[in-house]
PDB file of C-alpha atoms in Angstrom:
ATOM      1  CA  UNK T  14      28.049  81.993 -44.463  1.00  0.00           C
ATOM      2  CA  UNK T  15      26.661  82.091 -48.079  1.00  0.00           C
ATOM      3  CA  UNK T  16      23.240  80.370 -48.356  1.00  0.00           C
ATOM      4  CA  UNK T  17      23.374  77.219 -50.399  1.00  0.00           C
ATOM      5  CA  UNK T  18      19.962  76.464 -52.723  1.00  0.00           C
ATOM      6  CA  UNK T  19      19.966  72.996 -54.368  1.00  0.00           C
ATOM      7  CA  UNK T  20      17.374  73.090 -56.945  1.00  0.00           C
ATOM      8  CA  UNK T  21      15.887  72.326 -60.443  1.00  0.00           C
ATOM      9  CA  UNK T  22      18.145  73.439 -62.584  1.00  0.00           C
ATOM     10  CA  UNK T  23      16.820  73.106 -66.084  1.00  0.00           C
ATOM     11  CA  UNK T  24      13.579  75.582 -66.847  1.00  0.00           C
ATOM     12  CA  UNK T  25      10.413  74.891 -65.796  1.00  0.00           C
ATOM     13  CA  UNK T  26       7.983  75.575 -68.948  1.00  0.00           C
ATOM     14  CA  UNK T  27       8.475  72.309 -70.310  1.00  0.00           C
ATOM     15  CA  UNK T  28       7.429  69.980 -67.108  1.00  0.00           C
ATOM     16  CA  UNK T  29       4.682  72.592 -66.650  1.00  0.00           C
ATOM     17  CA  UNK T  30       3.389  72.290 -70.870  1.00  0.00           C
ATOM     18  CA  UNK T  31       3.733  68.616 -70.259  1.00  0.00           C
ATOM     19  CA  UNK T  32       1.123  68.567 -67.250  1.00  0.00           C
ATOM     20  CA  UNK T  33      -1.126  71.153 -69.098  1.00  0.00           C
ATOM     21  CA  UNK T  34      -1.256  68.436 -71.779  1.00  0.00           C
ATOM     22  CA  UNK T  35      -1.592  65.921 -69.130  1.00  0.00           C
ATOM     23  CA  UNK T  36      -4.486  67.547 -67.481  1.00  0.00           C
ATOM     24  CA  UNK T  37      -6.253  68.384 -70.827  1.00  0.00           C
ATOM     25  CA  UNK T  38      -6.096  64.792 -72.312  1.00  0.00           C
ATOM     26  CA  UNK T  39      -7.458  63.467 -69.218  1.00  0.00           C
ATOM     27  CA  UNK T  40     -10.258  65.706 -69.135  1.00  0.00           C
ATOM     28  CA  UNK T  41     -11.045  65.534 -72.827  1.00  0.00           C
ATOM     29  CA  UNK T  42     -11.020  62.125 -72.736  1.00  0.00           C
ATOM     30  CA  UNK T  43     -13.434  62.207 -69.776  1.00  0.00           C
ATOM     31  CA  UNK T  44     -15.786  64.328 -71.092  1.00  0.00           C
ATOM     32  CA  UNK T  45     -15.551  62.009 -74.569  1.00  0.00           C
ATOM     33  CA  UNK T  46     -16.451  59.140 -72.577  1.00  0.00           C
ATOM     34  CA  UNK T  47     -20.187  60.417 -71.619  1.00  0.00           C
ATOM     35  CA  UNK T  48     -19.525  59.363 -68.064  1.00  0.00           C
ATOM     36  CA  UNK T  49     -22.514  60.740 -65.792  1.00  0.00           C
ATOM     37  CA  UNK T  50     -22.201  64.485 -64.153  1.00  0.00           C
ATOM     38  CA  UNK T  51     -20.872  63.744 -61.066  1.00  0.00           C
ATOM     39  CA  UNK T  52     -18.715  60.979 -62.318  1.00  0.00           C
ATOM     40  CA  UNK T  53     -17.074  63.128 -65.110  1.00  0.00           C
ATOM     41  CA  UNK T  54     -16.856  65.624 -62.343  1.00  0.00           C
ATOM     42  CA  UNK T  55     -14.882  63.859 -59.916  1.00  0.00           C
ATOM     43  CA  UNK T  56     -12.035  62.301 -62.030  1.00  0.00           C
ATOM     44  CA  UNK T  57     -11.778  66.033 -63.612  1.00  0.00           C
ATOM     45  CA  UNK T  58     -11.451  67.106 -60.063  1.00  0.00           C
ATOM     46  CA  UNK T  59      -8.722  64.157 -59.228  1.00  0.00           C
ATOM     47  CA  UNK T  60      -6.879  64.497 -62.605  1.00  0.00           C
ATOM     48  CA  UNK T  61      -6.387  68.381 -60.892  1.00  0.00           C
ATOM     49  CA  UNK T  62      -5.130  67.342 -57.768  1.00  0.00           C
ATOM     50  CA  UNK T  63      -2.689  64.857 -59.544  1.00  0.00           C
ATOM     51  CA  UNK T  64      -1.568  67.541 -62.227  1.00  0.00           C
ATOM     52  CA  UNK T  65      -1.296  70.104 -59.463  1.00  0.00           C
ATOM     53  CA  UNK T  66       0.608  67.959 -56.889  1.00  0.00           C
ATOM     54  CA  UNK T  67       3.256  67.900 -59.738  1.00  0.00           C
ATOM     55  CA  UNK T  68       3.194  71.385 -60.569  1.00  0.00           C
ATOM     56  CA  UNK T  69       4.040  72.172 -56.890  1.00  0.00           C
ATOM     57  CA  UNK T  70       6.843  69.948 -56.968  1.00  0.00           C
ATOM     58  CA  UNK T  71       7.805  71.580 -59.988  1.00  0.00           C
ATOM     59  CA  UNK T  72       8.010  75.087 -58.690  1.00  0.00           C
ATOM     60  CA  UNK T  73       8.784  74.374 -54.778  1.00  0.00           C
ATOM     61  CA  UNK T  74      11.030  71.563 -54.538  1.00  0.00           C
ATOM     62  CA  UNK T  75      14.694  71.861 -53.588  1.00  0.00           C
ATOM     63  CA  UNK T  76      17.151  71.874 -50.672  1.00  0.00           C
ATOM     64  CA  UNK T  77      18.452  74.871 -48.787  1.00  0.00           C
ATOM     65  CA  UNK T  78      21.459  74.658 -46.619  1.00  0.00           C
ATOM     66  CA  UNK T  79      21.920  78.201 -43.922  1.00  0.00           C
ATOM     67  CA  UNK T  80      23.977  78.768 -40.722  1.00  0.00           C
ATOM     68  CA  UNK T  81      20.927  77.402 -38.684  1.00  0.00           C
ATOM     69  CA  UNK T  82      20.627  74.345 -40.504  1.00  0.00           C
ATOM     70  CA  UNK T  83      19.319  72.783 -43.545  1.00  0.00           C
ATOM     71  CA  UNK T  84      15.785  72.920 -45.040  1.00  0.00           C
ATOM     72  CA  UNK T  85      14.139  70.420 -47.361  1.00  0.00           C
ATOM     73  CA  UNK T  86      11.390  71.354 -49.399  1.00  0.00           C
ATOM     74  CA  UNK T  87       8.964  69.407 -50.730  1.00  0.00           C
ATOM     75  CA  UNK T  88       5.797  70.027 -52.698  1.00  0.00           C
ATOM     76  CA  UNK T  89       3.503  70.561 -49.598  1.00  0.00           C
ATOM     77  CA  UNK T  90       5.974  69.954 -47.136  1.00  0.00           C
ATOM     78  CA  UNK T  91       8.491  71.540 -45.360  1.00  0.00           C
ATOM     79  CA  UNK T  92      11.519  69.804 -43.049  1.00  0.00           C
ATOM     80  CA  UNK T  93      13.695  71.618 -40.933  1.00  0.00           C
ATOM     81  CA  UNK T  94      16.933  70.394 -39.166  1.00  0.00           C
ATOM     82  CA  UNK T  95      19.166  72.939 -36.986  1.00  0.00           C
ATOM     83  CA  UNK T  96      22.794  71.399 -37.118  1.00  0.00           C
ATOM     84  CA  UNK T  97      22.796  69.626 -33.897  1.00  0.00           C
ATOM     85  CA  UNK T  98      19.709  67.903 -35.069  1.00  0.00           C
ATOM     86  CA  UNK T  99      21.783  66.300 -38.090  1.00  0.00           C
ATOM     87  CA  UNK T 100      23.385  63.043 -37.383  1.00  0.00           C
ATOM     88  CA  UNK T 101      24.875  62.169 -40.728  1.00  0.00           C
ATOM     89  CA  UNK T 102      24.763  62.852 -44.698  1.00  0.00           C
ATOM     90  CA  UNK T 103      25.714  60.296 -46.376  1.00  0.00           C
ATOM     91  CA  UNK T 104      25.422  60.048 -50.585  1.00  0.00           C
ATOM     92  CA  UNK T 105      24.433  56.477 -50.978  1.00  0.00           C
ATOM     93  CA  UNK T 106      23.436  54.633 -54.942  1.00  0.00           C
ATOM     94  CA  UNK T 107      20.469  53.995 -55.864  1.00  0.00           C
ATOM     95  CA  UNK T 108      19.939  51.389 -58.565  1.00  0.00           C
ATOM     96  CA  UNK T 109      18.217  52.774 -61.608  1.00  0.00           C
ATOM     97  CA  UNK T 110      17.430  51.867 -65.423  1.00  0.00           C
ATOM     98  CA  UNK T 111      20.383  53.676 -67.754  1.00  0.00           C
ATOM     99  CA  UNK T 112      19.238  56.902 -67.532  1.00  0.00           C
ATOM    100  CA  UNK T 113      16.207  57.196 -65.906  1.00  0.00           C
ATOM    101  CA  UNK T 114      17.385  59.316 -62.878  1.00  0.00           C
ATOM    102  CA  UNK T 115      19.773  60.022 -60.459  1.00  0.00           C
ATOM    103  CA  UNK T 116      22.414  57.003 -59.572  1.00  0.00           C
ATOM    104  CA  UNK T 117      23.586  58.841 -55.956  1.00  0.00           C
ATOM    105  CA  UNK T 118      21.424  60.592 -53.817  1.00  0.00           C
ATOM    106  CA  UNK T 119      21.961  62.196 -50.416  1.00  0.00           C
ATOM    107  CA  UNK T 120      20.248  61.209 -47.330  1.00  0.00           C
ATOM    108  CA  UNK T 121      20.418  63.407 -43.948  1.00  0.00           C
ATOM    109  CA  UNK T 122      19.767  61.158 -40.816  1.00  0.00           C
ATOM    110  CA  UNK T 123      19.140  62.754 -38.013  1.00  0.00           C
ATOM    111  CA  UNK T 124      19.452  62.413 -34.389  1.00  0.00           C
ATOM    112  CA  UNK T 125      15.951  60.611 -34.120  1.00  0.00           C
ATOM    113  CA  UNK T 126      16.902  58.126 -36.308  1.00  0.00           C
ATOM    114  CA  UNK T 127      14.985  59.183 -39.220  1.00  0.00           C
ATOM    115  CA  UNK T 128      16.604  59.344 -42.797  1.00  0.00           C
ATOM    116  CA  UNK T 129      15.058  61.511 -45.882  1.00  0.00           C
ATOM    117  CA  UNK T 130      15.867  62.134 -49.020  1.00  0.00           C
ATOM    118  CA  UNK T 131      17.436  65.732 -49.870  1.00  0.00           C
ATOM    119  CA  UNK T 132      15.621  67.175 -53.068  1.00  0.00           C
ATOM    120  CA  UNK T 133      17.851  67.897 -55.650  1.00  0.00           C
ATOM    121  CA  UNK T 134      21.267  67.151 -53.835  1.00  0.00           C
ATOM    122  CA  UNK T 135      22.205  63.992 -56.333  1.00  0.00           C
ATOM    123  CA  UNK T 136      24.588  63.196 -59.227  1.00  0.00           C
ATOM    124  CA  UNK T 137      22.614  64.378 -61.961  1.00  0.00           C
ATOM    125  CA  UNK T 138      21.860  67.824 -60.901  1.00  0.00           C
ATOM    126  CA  UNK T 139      25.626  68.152 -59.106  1.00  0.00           C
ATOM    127  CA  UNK T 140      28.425  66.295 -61.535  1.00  0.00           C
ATOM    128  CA  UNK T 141      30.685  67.057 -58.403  1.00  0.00           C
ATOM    129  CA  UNK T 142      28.499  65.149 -55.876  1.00  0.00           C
ATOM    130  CA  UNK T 143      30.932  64.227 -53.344  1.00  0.00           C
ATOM    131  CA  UNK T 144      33.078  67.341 -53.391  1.00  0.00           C
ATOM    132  CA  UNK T 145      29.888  68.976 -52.416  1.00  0.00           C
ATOM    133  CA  UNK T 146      28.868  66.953 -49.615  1.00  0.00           C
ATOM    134  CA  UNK T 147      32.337  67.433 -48.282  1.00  0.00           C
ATOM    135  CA  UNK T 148      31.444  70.727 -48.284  1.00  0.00           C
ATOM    136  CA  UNK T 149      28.214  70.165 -46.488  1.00  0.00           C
ATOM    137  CA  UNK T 150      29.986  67.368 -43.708  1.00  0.00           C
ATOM    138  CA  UNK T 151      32.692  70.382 -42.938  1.00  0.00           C
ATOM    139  CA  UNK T 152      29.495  72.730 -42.569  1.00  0.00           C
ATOM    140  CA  UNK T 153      27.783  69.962 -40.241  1.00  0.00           C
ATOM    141  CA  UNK T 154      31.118  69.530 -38.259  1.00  0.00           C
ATOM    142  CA  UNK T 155      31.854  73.052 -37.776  1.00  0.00           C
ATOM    143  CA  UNK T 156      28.376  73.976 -36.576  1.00  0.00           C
ATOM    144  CA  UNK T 157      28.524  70.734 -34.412  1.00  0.00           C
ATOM    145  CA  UNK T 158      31.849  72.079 -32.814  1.00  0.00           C
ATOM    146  CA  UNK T 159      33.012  68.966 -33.910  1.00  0.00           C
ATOM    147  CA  UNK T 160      36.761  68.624 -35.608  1.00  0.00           C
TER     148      UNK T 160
END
């Protein structure tokens, strides 16, 4: 079986210049302000941990599909499901201003009842959705041993 990878598609410098300038406003502003040391030095240090929780997301998000299962990556998380953990995928809308993101997404439930999102597996990265998650629902019934 050929490993699937659902990810970003577009590149990455432009996201990553945007939370440069991000990160740079917010500390210039900061230290225009003439807030006290530690002051100045905690929202510099919480402006970082917001600009680099994106950056992570940037770079590590996406969805990997392999014989043993399916993997979701997040930006400091990782979910794992083996086949006969997956109940269902289902690609369900979501409701959205015109253009503003993705109008179908995928969920995986799983045997424990849980449902969560699948990075990157929606309409706007994939025009061809739903032929894809065909794809994925033969994968899941095969594995299953289930016709």
């Amino acid at each position: 079986m050929v490993e699937r990878v659902y990810r970003r598609q577009a590149p990455a410098w432009k996201p990553a210049l945007l939370i440069g300038l991000m990160f740079a406003a917010g500390t210039a502003e900061v230290l225009i302000s003439g807030l006290r040391g530690w002051v100045a030095a905690f929202l510099i240090a919480m402006l970082l941990a917001a600009d680099g929780f994106f950056a992570l997301t940037l770079l590590r998000a996406r969805t990997v599909v392999r014989a043993s299962g399916i993997t979701a990556y997040g930006a400091l998380r990782v979910r794992k499901w083996s086949w006969p953990e997956i109940r269902e995928l289902r690609v369900e809308t979501v409701q959205r201003a015109q253009g503003a993101g993705p109008g179908q997404i995928v969920h995986l439930y799983d045997t424990a009842g849980r449902r969560t999102t699948l990075p990157f597996l929606n309409d706007r990265v994939l025009p061809h959705l739903h032929a894809e998650v065909e794809i994925l629902h033969g994968m899941l019934a095969g594995r299953r041993g289930v016709a």
